[in-house]
mmCIF file of C-alpha atoms in Angstrom:
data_model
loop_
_atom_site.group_PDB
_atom_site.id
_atom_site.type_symbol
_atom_site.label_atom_id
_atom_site.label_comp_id
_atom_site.label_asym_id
_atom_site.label_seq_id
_atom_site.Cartn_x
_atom_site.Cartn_y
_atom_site.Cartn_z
ATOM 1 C CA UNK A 173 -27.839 -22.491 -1.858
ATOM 2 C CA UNK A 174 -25.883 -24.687 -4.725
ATOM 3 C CA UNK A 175 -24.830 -21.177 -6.613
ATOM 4 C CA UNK A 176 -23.153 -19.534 -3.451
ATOM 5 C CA UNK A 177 -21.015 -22.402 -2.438
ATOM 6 C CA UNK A 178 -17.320 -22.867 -3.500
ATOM 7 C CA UNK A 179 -16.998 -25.419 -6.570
ATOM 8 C CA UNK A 180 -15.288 -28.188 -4.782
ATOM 9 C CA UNK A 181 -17.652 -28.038 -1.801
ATOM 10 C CA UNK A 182 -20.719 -28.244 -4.533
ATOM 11 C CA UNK A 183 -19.224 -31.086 -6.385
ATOM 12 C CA UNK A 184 -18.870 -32.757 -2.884
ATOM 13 C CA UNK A 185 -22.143 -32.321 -1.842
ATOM 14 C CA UNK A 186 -23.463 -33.798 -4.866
ATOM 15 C CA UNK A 187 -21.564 -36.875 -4.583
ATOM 16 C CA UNK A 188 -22.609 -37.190 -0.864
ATOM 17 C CA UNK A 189 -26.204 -37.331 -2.073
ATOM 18 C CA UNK A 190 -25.522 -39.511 -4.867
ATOM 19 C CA UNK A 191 -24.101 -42.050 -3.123
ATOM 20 C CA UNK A 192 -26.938 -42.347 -1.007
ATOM 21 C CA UNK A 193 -29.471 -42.055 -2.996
ATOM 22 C CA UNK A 194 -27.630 -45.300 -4.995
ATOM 23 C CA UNK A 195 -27.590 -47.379 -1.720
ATOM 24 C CA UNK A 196 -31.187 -46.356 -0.440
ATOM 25 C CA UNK A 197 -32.482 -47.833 -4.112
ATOM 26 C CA UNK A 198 -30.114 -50.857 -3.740
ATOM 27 C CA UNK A 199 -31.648 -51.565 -0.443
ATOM 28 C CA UNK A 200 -35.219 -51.106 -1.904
ATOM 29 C CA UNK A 201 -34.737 -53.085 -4.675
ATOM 30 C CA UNK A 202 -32.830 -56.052 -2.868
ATOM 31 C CA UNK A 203 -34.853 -59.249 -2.918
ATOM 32 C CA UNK A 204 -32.657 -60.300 0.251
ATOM 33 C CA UNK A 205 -31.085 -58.350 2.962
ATOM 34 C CA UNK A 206 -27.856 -60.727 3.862
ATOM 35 C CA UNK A 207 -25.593 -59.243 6.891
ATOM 36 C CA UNK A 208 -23.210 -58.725 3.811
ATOM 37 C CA UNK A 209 -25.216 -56.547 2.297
ATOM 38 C CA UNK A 210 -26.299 -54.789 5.411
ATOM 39 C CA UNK A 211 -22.733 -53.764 6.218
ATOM 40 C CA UNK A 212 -22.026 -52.285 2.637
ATOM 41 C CA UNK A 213 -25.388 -50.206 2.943
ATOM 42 C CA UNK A 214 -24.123 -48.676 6.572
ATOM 43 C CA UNK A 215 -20.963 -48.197 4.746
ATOM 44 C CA UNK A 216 -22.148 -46.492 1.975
ATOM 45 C CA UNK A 217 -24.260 -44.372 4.179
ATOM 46 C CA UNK A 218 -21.646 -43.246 6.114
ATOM 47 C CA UNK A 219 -19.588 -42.296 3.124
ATOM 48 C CA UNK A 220 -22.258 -40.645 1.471
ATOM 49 C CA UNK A 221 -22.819 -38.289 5.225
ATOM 50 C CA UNK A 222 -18.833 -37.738 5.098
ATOM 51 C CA UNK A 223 -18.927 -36.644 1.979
ATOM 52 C CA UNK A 224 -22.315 -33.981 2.741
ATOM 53 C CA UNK A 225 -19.871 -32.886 5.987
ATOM 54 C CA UNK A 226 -17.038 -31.902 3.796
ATOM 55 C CA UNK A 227 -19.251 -30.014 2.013
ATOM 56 C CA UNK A 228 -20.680 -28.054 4.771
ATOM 57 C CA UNK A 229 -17.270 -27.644 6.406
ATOM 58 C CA UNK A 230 -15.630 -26.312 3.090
ATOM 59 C CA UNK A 231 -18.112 -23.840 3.001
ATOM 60 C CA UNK A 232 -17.593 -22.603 6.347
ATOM 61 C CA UNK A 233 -13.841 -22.524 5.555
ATOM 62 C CA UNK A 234 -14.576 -20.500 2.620
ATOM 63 C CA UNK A 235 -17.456 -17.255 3.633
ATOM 64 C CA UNK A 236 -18.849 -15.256 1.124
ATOM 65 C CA UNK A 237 -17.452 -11.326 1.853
ATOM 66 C CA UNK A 238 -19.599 -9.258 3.560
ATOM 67 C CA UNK A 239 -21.109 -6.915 0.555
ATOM 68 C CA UNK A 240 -20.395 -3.213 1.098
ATOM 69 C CA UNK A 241 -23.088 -1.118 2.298
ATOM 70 C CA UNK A 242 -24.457 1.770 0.902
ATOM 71 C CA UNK A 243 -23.625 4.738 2.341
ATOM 72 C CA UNK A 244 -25.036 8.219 2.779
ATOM 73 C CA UNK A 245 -22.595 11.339 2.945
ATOM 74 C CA UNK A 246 -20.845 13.469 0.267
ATOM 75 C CA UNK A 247 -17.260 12.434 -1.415
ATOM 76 C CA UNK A 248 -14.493 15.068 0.035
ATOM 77 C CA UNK A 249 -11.560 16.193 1.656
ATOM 78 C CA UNK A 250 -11.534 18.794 4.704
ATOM 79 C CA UNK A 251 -8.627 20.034 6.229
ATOM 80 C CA UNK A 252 -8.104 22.566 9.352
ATOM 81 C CA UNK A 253 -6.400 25.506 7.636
ATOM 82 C CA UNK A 254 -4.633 26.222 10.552
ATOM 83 C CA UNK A 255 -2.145 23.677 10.099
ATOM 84 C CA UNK A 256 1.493 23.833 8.865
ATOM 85 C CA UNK A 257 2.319 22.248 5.687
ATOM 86 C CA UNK A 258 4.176 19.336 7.613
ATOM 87 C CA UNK A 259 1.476 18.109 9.735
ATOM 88 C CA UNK A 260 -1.043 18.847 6.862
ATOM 89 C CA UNK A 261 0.905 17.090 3.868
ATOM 90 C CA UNK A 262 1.192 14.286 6.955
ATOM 91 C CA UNK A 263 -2.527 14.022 6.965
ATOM 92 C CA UNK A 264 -3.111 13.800 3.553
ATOM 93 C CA UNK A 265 -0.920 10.954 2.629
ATOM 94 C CA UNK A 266 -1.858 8.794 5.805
ATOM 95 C CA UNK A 267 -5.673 9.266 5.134
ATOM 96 C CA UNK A 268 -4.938 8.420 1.108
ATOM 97 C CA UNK A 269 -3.269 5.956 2.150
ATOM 98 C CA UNK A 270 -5.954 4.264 4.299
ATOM 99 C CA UNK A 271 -8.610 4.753 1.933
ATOM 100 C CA UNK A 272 -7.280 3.667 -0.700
ATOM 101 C CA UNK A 273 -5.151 0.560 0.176
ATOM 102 C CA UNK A 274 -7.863 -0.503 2.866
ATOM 103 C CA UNK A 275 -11.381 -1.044 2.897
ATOM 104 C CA UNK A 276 -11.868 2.526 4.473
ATOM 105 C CA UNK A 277 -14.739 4.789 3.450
ATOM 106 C CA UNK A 278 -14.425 7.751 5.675
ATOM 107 C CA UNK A 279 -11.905 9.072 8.096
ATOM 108 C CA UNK A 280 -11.788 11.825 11.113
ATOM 109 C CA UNK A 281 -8.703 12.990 12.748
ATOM 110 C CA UNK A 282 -9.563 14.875 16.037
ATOM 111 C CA UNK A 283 -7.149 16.885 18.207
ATOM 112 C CA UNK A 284 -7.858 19.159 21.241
ATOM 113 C CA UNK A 285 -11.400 19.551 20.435
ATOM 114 C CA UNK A 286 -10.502 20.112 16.878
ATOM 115 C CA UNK A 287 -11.460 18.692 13.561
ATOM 116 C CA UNK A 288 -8.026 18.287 11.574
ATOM 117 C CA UNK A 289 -9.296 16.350 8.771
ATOM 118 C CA UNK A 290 -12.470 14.719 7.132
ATOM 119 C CA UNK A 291 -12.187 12.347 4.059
ATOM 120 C CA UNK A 292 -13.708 9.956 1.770
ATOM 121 C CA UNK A 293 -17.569 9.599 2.557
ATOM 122 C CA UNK A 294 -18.215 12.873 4.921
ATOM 123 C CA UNK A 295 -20.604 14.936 6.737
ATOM 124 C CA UNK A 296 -21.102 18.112 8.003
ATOM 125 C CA UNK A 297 -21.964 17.170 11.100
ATOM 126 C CA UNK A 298 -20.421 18.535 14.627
ATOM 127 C CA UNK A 299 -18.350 15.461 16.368
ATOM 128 C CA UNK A 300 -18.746 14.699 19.729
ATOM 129 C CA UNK A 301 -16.534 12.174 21.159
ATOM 130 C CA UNK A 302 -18.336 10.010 23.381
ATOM 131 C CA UNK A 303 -18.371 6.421 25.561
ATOM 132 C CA UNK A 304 -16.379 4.592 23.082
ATOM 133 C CA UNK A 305 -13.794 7.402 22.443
ATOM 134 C CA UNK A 306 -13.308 8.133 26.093
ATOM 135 C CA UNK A 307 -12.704 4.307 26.247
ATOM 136 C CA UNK A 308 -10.006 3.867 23.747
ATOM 137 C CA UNK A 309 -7.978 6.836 25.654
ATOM 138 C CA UNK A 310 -8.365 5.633 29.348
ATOM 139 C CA UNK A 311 -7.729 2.309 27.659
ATOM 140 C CA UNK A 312 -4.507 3.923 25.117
ATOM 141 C CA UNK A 313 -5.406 1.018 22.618
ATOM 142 C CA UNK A 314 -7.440 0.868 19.280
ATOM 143 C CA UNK A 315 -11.320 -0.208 19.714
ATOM 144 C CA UNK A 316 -12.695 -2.637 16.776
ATOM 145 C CA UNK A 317 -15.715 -2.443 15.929
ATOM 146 C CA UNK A 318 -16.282 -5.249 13.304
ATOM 147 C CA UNK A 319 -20.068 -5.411 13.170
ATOM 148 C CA UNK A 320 -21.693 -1.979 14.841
ATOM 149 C CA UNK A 321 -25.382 -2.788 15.003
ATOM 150 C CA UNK A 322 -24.087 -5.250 17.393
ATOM 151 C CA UNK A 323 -22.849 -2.634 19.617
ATOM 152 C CA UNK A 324 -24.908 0.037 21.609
ATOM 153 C CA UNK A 325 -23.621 3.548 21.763
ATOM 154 C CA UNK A 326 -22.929 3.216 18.131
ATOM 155 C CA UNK A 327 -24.427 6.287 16.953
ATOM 156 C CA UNK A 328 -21.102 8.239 18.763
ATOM 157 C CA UNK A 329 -19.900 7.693 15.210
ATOM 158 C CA UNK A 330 -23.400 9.217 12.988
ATOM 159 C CA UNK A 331 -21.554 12.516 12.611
ATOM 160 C CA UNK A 332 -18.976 10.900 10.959
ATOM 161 C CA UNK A 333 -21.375 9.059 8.630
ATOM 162 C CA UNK A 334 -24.638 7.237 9.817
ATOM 163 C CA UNK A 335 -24.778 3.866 9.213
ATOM 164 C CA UNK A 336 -21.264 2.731 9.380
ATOM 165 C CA UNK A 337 -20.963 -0.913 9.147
ATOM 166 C CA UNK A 338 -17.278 -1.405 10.592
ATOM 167 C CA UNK A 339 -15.437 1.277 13.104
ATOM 168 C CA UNK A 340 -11.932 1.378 14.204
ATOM 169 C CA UNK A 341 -11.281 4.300 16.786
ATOM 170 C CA UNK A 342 -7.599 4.668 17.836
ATOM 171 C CA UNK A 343 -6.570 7.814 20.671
ATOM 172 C CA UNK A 344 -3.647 10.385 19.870
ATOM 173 C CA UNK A 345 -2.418 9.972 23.232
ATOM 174 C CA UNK A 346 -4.850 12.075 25.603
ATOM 175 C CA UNK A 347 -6.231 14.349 23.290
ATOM 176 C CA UNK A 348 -7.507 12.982 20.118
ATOM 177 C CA UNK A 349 -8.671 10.486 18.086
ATOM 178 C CA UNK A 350 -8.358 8.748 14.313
ATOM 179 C CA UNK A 351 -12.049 7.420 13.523
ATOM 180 C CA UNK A 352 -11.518 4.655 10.253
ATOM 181 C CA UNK A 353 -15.131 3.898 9.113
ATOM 182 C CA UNK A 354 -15.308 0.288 7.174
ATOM 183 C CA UNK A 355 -17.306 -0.228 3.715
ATOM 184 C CA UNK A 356 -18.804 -3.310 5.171
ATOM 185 C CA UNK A 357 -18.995 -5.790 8.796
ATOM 186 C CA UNK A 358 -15.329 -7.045 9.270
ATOM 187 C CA UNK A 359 -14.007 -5.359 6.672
ATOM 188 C CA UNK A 360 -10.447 -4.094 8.315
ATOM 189 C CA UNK A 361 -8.136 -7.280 8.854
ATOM 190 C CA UNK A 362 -5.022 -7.373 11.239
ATOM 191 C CA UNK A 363 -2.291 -6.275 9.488
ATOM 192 C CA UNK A 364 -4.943 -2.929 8.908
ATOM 193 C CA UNK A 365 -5.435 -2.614 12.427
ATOM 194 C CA UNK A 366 -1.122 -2.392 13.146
ATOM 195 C CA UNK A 367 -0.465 -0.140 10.053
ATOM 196 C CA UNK A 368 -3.383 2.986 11.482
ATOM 197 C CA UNK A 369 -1.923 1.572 15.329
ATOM 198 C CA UNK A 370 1.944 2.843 13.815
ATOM 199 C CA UNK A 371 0.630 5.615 12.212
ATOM 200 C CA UNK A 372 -1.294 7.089 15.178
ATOM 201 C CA UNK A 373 1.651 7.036 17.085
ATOM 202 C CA UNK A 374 3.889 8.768 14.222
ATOM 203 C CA UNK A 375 1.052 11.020 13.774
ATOM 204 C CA UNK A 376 1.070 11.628 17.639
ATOM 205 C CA UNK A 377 4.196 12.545 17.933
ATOM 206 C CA UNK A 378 4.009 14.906 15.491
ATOM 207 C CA UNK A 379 0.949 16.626 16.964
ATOM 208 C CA UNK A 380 2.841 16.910 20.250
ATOM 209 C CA UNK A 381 5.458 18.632 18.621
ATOM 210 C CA UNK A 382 3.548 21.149 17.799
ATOM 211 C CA UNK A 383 2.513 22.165 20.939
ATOM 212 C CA UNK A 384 -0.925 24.505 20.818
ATOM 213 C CA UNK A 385 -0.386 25.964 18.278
ATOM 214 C CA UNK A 386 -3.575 24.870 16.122
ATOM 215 C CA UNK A 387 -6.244 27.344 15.965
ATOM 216 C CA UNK A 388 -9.495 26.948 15.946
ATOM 217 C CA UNK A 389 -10.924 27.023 12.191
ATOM 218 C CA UNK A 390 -13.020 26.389 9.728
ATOM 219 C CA UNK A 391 -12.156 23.639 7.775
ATOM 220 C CA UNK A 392 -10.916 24.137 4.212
ATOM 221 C CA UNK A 393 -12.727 21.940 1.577
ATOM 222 C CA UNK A 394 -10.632 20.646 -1.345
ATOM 223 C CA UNK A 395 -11.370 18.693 -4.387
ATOM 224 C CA UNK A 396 -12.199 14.989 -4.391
ATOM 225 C CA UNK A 397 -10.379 12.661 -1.741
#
């Protein structure tokens, strides 16, 4: 327990215990027990249980990070080919962006029905938006998930890579979604949660402007992510 706490809170701790330890042994050992003597002891005692408190508490302030968990699914970057090279050079920066300035592993963009993009950790598995996703839209706001064995319906998100620790799902209006998948729990802070809430809606907008006229295809596999 001593190696995972924070320096200061250790040396704390071990001053808390050594000043009681002192004042149990000076009790022991004194041949009389005057009232003097009995107010240092509760005195000491209550220093030394301050002292074990700010330990505890500094702790607390301080958690360990969550370690990242190990993933299954295959490094990559898929793109629907039926895009222009706007929308498409659009894509690609945002999902660069996220995975590499975030804590990120794998991201989905999905738009009528369609699979525009797949990077970082990915499958090849179909996606079928489910409870969650139909949440976020009737809801129009982005859905946390900051620890998902705590949530049921989780496994929505398997085709997008099983075993996600962290999810944030955000709509494209009515008819998509952006589906960020987390390293490890609590992994994607606030200010990550407004930058993919501002890019959804620039990424929206530009979807809309293009009207229907994305295609059904197979998605185009390209080098790395």
């Amino acid at each position: 327990m001593l190696q995972t706490m924070p320096g200061s809170a250790r040396l704390c701790l071990i001053a808390g215990v050594l000043v009681l330890s002192l004042s149990l042994l000076n009790a022991l050992t004194a041949g009389e027990f005057p009232p003097a003597l009995q107010r240092a002891e509760v005195l000491a005692g209550m220093a030394s249980v301050g002292l074990m408190l700010v330990a505890a508490l500094w702790t607390r302030a301080i958690p360990r990070a969550a370690e990242a968990a190990k993933l299954s699914g295959e490094q990559g970057f898929q793109i629907n080919d039926a895009l222009d090279g706007a929308l498409a050079l659009e894509l690609a920066w945002g999902s660069h962006q996220f995975l590499t300035a975030t804590s990120a592993a794998s991201m989905l963009v999905m738009w009528d029905g369609h699979v525009l993009l797949r990077r970082g950790l990915i499958t090849s598995d179909a996606f079928v938006p489910g409870a969650i996703c139909a949440r976020a839209r009737e809801r129009q706001e982005l859905i946390s998930l900051v620890k998902t064995a705590l949530y049921p319906g989780r496994e929505e998100f398997d085709p997008v890579l099983p075993g996600l620790p962290s999810l944030m799902v955000h709509p494209l209006g009515q008819r998509g979604w952006v589906v960020l998948g987390g390293w490890s729990e609590r992994c994607f802070t606030r200010s990550d949660e407004r930058w993919l809430a501002g890019w959804c809606e620039r990424l929206r907008t530009t979807l809309d402007s293009v009207g229907g006229g994305i295609q059904e295809s197979h998605p185009c596999p390209q080098p790395g992510s």
